[in-house]
Tab-separated table of C-alpha atoms in Angstrom:
chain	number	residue	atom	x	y	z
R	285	UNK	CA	46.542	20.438	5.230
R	286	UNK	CA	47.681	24.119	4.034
R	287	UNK	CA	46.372	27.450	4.754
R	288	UNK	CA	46.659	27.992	0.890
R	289	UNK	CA	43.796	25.251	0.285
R	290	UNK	CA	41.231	26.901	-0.780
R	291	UNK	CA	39.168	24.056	-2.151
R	292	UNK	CA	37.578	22.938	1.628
R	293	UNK	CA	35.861	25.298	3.430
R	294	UNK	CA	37.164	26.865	6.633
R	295	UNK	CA	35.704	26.875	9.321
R	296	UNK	CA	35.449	29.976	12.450
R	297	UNK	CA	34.422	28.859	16.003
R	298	UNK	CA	33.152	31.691	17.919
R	299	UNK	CA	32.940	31.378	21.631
R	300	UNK	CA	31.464	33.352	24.092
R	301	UNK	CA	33.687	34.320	26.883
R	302	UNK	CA	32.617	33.433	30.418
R	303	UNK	CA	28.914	34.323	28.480
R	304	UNK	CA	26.974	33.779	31.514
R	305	UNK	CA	29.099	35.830	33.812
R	306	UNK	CA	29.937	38.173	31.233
R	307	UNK	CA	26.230	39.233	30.602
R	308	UNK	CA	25.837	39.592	34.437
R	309	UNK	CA	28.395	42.423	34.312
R	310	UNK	CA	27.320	44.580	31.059
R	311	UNK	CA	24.854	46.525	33.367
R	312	UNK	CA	26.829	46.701	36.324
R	313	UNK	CA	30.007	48.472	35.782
R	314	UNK	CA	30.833	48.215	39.773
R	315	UNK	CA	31.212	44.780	38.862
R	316	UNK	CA	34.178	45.490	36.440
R	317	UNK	CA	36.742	44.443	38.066
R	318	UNK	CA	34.888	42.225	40.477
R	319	UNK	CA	34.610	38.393	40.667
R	320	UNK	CA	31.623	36.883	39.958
R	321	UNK	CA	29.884	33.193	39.034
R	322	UNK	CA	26.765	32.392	38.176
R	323	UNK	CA	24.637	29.650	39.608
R	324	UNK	CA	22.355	26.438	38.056
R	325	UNK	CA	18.527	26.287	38.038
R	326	UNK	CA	17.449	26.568	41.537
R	327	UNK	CA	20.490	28.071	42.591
R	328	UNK	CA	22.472	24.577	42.981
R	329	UNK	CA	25.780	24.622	41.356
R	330	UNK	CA	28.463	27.515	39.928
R	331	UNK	CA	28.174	27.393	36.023
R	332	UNK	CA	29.818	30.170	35.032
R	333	UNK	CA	33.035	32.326	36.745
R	334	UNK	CA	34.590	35.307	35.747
R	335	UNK	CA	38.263	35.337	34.722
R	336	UNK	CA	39.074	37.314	38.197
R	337	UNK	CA	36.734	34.155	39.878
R	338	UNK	CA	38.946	31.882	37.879
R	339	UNK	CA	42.151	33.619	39.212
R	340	UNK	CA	41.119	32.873	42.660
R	341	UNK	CA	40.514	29.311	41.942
R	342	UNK	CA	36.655	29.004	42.542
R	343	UNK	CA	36.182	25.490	41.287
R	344	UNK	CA	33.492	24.910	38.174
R	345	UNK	CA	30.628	23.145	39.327
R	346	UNK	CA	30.816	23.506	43.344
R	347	UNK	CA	27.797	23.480	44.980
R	348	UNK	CA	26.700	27.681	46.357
R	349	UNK	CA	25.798	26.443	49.791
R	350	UNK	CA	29.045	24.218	50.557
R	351	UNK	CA	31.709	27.620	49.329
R	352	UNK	CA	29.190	30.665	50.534
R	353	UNK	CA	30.981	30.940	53.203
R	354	UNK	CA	34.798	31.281	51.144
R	355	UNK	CA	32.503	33.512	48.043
R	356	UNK	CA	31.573	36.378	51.148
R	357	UNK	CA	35.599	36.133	52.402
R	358	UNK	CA	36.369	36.592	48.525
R	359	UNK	CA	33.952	39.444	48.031
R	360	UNK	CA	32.549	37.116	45.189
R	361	UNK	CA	29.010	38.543	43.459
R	362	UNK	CA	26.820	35.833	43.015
R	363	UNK	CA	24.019	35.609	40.359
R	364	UNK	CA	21.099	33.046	39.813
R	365	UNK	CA	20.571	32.172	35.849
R	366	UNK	CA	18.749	35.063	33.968
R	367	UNK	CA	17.904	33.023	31.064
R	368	UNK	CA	15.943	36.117	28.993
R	369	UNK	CA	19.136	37.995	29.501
R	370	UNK	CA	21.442	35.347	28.224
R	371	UNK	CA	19.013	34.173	25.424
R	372	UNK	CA	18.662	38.246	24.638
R	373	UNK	CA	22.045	38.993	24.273
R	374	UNK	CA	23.190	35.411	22.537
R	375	UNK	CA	20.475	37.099	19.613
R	376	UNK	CA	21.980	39.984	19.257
R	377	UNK	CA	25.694	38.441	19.157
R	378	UNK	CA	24.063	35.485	16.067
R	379	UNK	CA	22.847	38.824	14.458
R	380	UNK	CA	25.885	40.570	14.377
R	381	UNK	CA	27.540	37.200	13.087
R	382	UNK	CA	24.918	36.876	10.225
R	383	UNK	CA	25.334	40.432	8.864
R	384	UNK	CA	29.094	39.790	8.313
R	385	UNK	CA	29.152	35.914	7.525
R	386	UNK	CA	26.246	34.389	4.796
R	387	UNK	CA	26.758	31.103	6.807
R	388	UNK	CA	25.792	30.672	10.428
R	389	UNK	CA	25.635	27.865	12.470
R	390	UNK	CA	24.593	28.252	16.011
R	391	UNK	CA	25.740	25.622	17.912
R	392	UNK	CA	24.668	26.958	21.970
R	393	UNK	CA	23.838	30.275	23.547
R	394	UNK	CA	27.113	30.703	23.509
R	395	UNK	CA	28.746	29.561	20.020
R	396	UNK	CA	28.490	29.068	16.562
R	397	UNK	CA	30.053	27.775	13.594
R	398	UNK	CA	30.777	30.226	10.719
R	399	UNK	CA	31.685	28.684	7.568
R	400	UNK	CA	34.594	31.150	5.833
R	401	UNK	CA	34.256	30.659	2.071
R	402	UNK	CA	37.271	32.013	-0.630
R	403	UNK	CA	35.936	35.973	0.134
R	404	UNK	CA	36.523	35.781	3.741
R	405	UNK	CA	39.429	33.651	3.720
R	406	UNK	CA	41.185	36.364	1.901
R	407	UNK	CA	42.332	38.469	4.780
R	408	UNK	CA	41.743	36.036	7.891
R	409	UNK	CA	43.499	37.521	10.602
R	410	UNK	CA	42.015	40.858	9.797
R	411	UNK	CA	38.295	39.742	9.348
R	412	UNK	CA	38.572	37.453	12.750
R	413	UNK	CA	39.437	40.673	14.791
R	414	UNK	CA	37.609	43.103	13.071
R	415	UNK	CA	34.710	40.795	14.168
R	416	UNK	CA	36.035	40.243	17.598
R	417	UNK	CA	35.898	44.155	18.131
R	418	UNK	CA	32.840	44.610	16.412
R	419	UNK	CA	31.023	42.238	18.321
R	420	UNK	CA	32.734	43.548	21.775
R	421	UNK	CA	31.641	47.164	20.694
R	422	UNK	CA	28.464	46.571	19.918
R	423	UNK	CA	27.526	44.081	22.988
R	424	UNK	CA	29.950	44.468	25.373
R	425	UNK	CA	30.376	40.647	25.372
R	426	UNK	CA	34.181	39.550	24.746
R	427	UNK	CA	34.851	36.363	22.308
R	428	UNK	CA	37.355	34.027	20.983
R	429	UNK	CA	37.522	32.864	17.737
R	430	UNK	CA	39.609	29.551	16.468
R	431	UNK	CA	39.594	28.815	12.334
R	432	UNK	CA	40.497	25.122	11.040
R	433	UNK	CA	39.566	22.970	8.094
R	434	UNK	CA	36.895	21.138	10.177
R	435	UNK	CA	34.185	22.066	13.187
R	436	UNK	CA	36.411	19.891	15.742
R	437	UNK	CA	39.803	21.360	15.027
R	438	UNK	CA	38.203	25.131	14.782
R	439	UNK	CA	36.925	23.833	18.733
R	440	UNK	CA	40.907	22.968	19.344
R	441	UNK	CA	41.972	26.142	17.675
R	442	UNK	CA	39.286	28.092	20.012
R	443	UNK	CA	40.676	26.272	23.256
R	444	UNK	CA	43.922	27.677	22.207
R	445	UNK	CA	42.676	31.121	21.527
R	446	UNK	CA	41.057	31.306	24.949
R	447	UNK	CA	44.313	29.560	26.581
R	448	UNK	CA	46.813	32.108	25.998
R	449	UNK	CA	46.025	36.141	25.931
R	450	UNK	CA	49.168	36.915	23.815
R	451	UNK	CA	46.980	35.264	20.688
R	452	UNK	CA	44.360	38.165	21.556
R	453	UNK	CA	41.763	36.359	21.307
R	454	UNK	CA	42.298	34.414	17.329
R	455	UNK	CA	43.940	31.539	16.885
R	456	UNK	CA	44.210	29.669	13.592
R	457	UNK	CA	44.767	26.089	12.479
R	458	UNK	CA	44.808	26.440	9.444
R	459	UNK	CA	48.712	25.581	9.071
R	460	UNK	CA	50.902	22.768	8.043
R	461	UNK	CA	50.365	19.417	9.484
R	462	UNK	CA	53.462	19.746	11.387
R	463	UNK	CA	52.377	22.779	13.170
R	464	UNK	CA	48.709	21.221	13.763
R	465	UNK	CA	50.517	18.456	15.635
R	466	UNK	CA	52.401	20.267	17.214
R	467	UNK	CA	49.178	21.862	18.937
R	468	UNK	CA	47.390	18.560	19.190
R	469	UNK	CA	50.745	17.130	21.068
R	470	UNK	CA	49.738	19.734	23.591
R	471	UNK	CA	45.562	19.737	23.958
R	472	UNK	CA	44.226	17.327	26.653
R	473	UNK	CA	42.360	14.817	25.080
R	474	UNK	CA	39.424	15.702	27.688
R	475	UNK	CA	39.764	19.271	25.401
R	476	UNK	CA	38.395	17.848	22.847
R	477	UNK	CA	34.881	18.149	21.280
R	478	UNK	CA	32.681	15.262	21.606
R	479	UNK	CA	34.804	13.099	24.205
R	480	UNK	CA	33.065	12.942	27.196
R	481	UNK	CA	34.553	12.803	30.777
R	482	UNK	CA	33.851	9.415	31.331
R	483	UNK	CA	35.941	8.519	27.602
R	484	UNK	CA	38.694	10.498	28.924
R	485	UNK	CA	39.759	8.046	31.777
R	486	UNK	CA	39.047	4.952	29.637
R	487	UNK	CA	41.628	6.525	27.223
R	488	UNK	CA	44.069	7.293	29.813
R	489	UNK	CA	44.270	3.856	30.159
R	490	UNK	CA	45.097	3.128	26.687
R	491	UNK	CA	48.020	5.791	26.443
R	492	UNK	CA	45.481	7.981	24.572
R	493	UNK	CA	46.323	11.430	26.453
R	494	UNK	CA	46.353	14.021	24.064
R	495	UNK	CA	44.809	15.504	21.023
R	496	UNK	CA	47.459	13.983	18.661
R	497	UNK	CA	47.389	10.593	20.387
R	498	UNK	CA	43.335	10.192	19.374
R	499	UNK	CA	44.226	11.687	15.885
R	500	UNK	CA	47.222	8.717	15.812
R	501	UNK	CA	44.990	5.828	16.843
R	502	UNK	CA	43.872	3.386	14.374
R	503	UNK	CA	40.444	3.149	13.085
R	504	UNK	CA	39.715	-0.153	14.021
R	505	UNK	CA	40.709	0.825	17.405
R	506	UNK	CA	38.879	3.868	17.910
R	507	UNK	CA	35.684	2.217	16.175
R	508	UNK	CA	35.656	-0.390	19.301
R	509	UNK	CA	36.622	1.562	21.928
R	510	UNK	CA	34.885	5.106	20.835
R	511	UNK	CA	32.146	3.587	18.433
R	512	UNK	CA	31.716	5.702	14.891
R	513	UNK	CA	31.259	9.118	16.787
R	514	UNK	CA	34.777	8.654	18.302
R	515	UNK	CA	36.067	7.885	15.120
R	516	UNK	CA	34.805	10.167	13.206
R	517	UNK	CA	36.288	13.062	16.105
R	518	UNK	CA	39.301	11.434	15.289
R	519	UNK	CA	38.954	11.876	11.655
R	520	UNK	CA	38.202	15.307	11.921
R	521	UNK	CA	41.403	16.221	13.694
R	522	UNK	CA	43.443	14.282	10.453
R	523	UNK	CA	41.163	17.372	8.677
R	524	UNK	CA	38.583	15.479	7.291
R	525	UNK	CA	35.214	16.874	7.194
R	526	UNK	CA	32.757	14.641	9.046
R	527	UNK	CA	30.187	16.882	10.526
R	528	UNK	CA	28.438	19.037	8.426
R	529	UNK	CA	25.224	20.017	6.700
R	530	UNK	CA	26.050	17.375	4.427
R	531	UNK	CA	24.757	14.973	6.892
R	532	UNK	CA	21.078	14.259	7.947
R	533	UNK	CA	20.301	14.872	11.265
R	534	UNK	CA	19.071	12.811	13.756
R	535	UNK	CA	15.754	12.527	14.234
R	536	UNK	CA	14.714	13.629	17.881
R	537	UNK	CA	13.293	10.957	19.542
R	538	UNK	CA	12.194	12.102	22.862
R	539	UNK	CA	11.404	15.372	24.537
R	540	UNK	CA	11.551	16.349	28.389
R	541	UNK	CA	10.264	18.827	30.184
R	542	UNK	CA	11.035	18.867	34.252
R	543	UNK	CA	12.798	20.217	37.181
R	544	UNK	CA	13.445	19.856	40.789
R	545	UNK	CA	11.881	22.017	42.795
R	546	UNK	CA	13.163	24.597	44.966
R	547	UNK	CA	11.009	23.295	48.113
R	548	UNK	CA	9.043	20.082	48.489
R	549	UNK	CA	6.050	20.054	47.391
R	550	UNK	CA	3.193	17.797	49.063
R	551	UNK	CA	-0.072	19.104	47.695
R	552	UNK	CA	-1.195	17.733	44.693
R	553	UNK	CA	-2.973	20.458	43.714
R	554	UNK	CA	0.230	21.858	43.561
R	555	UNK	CA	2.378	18.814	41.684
R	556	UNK	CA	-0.787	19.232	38.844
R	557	UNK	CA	0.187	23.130	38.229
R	558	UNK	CA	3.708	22.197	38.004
R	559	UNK	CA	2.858	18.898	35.169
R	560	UNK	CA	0.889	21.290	33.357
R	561	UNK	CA	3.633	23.895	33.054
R	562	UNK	CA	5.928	21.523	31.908
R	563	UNK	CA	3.805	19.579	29.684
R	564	UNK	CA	2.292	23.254	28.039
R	565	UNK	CA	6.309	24.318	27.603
R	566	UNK	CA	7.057	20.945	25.740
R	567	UNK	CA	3.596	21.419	23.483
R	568	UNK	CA	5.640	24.750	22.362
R	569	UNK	CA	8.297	22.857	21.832
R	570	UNK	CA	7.002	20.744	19.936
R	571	UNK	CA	5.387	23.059	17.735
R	572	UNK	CA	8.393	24.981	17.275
R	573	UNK	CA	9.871	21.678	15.811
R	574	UNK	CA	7.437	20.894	14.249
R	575	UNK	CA	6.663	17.850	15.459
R	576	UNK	CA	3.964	15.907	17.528
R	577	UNK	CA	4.298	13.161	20.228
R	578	UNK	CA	2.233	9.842	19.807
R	579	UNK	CA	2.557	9.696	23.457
R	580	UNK	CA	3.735	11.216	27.205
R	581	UNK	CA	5.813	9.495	30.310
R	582	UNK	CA	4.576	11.099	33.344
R	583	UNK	CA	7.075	11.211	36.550
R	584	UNK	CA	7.250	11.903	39.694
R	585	UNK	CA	9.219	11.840	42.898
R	586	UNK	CA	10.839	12.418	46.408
R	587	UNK	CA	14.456	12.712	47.200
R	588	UNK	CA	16.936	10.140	46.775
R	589	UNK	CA	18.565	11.103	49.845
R	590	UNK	CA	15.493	10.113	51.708
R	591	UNK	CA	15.638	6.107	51.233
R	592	UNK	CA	13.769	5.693	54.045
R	593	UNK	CA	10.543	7.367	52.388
R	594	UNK	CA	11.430	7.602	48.364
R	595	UNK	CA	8.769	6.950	46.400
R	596	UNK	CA	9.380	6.984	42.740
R	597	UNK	CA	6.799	6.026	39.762
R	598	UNK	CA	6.405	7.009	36.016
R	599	UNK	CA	3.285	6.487	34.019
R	600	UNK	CA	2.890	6.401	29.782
R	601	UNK	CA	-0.369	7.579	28.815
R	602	UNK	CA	-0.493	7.024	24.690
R	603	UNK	CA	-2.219	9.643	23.003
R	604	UNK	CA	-5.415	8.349	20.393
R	605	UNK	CA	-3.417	10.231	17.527
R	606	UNK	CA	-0.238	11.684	17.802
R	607	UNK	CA	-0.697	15.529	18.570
R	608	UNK	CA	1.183	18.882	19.586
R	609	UNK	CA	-1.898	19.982	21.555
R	610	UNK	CA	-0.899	21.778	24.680
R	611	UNK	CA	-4.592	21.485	25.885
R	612	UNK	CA	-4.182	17.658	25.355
R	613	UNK	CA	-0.627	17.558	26.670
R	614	UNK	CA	-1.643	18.943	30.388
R	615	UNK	CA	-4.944	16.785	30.098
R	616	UNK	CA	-2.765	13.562	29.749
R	617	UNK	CA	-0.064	14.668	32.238
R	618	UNK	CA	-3.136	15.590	34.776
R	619	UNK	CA	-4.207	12.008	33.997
R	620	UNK	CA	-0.970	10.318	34.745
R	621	UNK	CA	-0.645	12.254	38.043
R	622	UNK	CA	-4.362	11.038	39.387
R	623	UNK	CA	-2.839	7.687	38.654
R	624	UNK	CA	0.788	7.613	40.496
R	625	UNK	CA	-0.022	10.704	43.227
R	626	UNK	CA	0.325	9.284	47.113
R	627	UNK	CA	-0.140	11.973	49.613
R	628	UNK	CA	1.964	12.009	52.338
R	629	UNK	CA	5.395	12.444	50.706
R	630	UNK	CA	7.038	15.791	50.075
R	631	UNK	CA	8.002	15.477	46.275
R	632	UNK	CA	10.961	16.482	45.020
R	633	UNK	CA	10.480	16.371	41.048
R	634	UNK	CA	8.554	16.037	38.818
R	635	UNK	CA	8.307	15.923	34.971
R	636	UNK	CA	6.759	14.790	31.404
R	637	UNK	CA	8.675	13.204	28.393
R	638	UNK	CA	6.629	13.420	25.254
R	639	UNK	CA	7.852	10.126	23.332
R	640	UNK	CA	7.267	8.729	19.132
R	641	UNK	CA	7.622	11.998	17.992
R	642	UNK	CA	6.821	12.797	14.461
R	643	UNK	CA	7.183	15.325	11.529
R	644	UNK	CA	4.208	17.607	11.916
R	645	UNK	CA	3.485	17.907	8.461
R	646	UNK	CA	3.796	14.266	7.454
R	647	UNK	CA	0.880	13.365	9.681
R	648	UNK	CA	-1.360	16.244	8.829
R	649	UNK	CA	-3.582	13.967	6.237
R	650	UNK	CA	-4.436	11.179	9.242
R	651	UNK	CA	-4.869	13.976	11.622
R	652	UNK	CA	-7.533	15.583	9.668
R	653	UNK	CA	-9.202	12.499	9.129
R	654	UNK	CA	-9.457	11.350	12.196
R	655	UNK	CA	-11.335	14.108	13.657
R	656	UNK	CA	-13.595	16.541	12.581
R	657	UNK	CA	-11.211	18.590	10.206
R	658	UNK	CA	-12.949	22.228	10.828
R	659	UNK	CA	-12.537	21.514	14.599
R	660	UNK	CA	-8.754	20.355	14.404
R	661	UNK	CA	-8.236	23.516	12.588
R	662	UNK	CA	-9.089	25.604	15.108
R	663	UNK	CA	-7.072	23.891	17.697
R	664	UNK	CA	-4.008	24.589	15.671
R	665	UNK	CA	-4.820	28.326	15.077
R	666	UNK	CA	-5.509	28.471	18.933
R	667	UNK	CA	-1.783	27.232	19.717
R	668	UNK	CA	-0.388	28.888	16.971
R	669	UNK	CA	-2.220	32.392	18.649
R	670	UNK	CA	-1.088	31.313	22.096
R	671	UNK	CA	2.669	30.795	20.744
R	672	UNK	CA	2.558	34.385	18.913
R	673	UNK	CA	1.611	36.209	21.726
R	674	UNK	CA	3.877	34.262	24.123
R	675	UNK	CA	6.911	35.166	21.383
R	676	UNK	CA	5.868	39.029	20.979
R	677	UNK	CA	5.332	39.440	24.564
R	678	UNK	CA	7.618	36.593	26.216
R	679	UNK	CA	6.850	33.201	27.789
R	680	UNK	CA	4.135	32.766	29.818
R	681	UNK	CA	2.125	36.134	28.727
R	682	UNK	CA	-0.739	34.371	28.300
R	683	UNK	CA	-0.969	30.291	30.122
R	684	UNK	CA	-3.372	28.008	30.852
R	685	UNK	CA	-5.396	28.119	33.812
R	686	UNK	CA	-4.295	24.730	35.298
R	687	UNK	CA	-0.517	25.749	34.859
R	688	UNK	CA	-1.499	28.254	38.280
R	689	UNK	CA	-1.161	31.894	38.584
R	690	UNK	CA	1.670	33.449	41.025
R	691	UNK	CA	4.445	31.923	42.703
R	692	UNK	CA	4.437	28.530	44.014
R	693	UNK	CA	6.847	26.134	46.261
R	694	UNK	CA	7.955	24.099	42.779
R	695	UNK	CA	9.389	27.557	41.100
R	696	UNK	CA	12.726	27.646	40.669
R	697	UNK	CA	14.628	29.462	43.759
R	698	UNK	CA	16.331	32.111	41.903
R	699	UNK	CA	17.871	34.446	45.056
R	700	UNK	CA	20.421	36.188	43.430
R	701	UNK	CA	17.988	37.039	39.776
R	702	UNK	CA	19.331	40.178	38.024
R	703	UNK	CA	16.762	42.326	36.364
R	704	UNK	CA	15.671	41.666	32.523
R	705	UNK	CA	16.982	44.581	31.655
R	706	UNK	CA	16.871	43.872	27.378
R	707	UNK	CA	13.604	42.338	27.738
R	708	UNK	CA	11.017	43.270	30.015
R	709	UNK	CA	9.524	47.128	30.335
R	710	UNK	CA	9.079	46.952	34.261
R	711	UNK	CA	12.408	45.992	34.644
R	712	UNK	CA	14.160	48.640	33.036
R	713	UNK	CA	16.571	50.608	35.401
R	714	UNK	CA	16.024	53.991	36.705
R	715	UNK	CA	17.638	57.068	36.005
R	716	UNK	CA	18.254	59.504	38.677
R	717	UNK	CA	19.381	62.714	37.694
């Protein structure tokens, strides 16, 4: 592999830094300076530190309530998630990347793949920056940006970028072999994109430790041990192209929609408000996708740390045609619930996974002929209403009536919320003068 090789295109990895954390602070400038983390749905667990909460060695993943006490000594500001804020920004950061690169591919709310064709390879150390400062300008959000001949050695070249500050930032692998190795030789195998925490002690076992030993190993070896994803991660670090959209994608098979809830909930008037919500959020999803489910897993239950009283049950309810409904979603996931509900239990979760999902568009024929075609016309110009007004004016602007109106004990507990400040009107700061 050469830098001069302009026959394989190059790949950018941009990377959020700290994203979560970092969008927590654009509004605060008091918070400069500060450490602060960022905590899971319902408050649970930190998923997102600062660098000055990294400096003082607040662990990824702790639990709020078992280090509150050590975040007050530490003058630590916490924050629930503020997902419209992330989502917001993470918009305005793809946008950016589209006006300056004709090939995006998002890959979270926090990164995404550019693909540098001859133009933009021209003057790569200049473009990366110019795009780093552009993007910090114009959001406030810092990034880090590794280039390589394939997605998994751009992630390596980003790990780098974020590892050292005297890189500022960039970091390229798009080098001699020798030099690439010499990276690998020093990149954690756990560093690496697509093996999971549970490969990396299995590999530790073998003598596979870092990047270079998995890019080393032989194919029969990785094949058995890794199966074809690991061995294609391997290939990709010898810079071969593996992943790409060359490649068809995997169908989805499955979709969930659930949560556990921020206080147990025994009513099952409340439990039904809660299966709607989730099942009418997977209907958008669905439609989004354009998709429909031939069927829907209903589940509930109580804590696992309450063996004495768990109580634990799913239902399938199969739909008579395979539909992205959100009417007929919540009126299945209702059904399930009359069917599995006990009172006396203080639930804990609760959930729907819509299952044989379909392309939309394939089944359209059968749908209309199973039904009366005028009639299953309007159902889909009723969603596709609901989900316009719900984009324009954000989720939940307009719900169904069995999804409840207010707050309720299965919300997520979200203590520490920061305002929507990009994306809702009433929560637009004040200006004192």
């Amino acid at each position: 592999m050469s830098s001069t090789n302009c026959k394989k295109p190059l790949w950018a990895l941009v990377d959020c830094n700290n994203f979560y954390a970092s969008c927590e602070k654009l509004f605060r400038p008091d918070l400069a300076a500060r450490p602060v983390v960022v905590l899971s749905n319902n408050d649970g667990c930190i998923v997102s530190r600062s660098a000055e909460a990294k400096a003082l060695g607040i662990p990824m993943g702790a639990p709020e309530f078992k280090i509150r006490p050590l975040l007050r000594e530490l003058g630590v500001e916490v924050f629930s998630s503020n997902y419209a804020l992330y989502g917001d920004i993470s918009t305005r950061i793809l946008a950016i990347l589209e006006r300056h690169c004709p090939l995006v591919e998002p890959y979270s709310i926090d990164e995404a793949f550019l693909r540098l064709d001859a133009p933009l390879r021209a003057n790569l150390p200049e473009f990366s920056r110019a795009l780093r400062d552009i993007i910090l300008r114009w959001t406030g959000i810092s990034v880090s940006i590794g280039l390589a001949e394939t997605r998994t050695l751009a992630k390596v070249a980003n790990y780098v970028a974020k590892s050292r500050a005297a890189y500022g930032g960039v970091f390229s692998l798009a080098r001699p072999e020798a030099e690439i190795d010499a990276v690998l030789a020093r990149t954690p195998v756990g560093e690496v994109w697509g093996v999971g925490r549970r490969q990396v002690k299995r590999l530790h076992a073998e003598g596979v430790c870092t990047a270079l030993d998995l890019k080393r190993a032989g194919d029969l070896w990785l094949r058995k041990r890794l199966t074809v994803a690991g061995w294609r991660t391997a290939l990709e670090l010898r810079g071969l192209p593996c992943i790409g959209e060359d490649n068809t994608p995997v169908p989805r098979k499955a979709l969930m929609s659930s949560r556990s809830f921020a206080h147990k909930v025994r009513k099952r008037e409340m439990l039904a408000q809660a299966l709607s919500c989730f099942a009418a959020r997977a209907g958008a999803r669905l439609r989004r996708e354009s998709l429909v489910a031939g069927g829907m897993a209903v589940h509930i239950r109580t804590s696992r740390h309450e063996s004495a009283r768990f109580y634990d049950q799913t239902l399938q309810v199969r739909f008579p045609e395979p539909t992205a409904d959100s009417h007929a979603l919540i009126h299945a996931a209702l059904q399930g619930l009359e069917r599995i509900y006990r009172p006396g239990f203080g639930y804990a979760k609760a959930g729907v996974m819509l299952f044989d999902l379909e392309d939309r568009e394939r089944l359209q024929a059968r749908l209309l002929a199973a039904e009366d075609p005028a009639r299953q016309r309007r159902r889909e110009r009723l969603m596709d209403s609901l989900d316009a007004i719900n984009r324009r004016f954000g989720r939940d602007a307009v719900t169904f009536g069995a999804q409840g109106l207010g707050e309720a004990p299965w919300h997520m507990r979200r203590e520490h919320c920061s305002p929507r400040l990009t994306t809702d009107w009433k929560e637009l700061p004040l200006a004192r003068c």
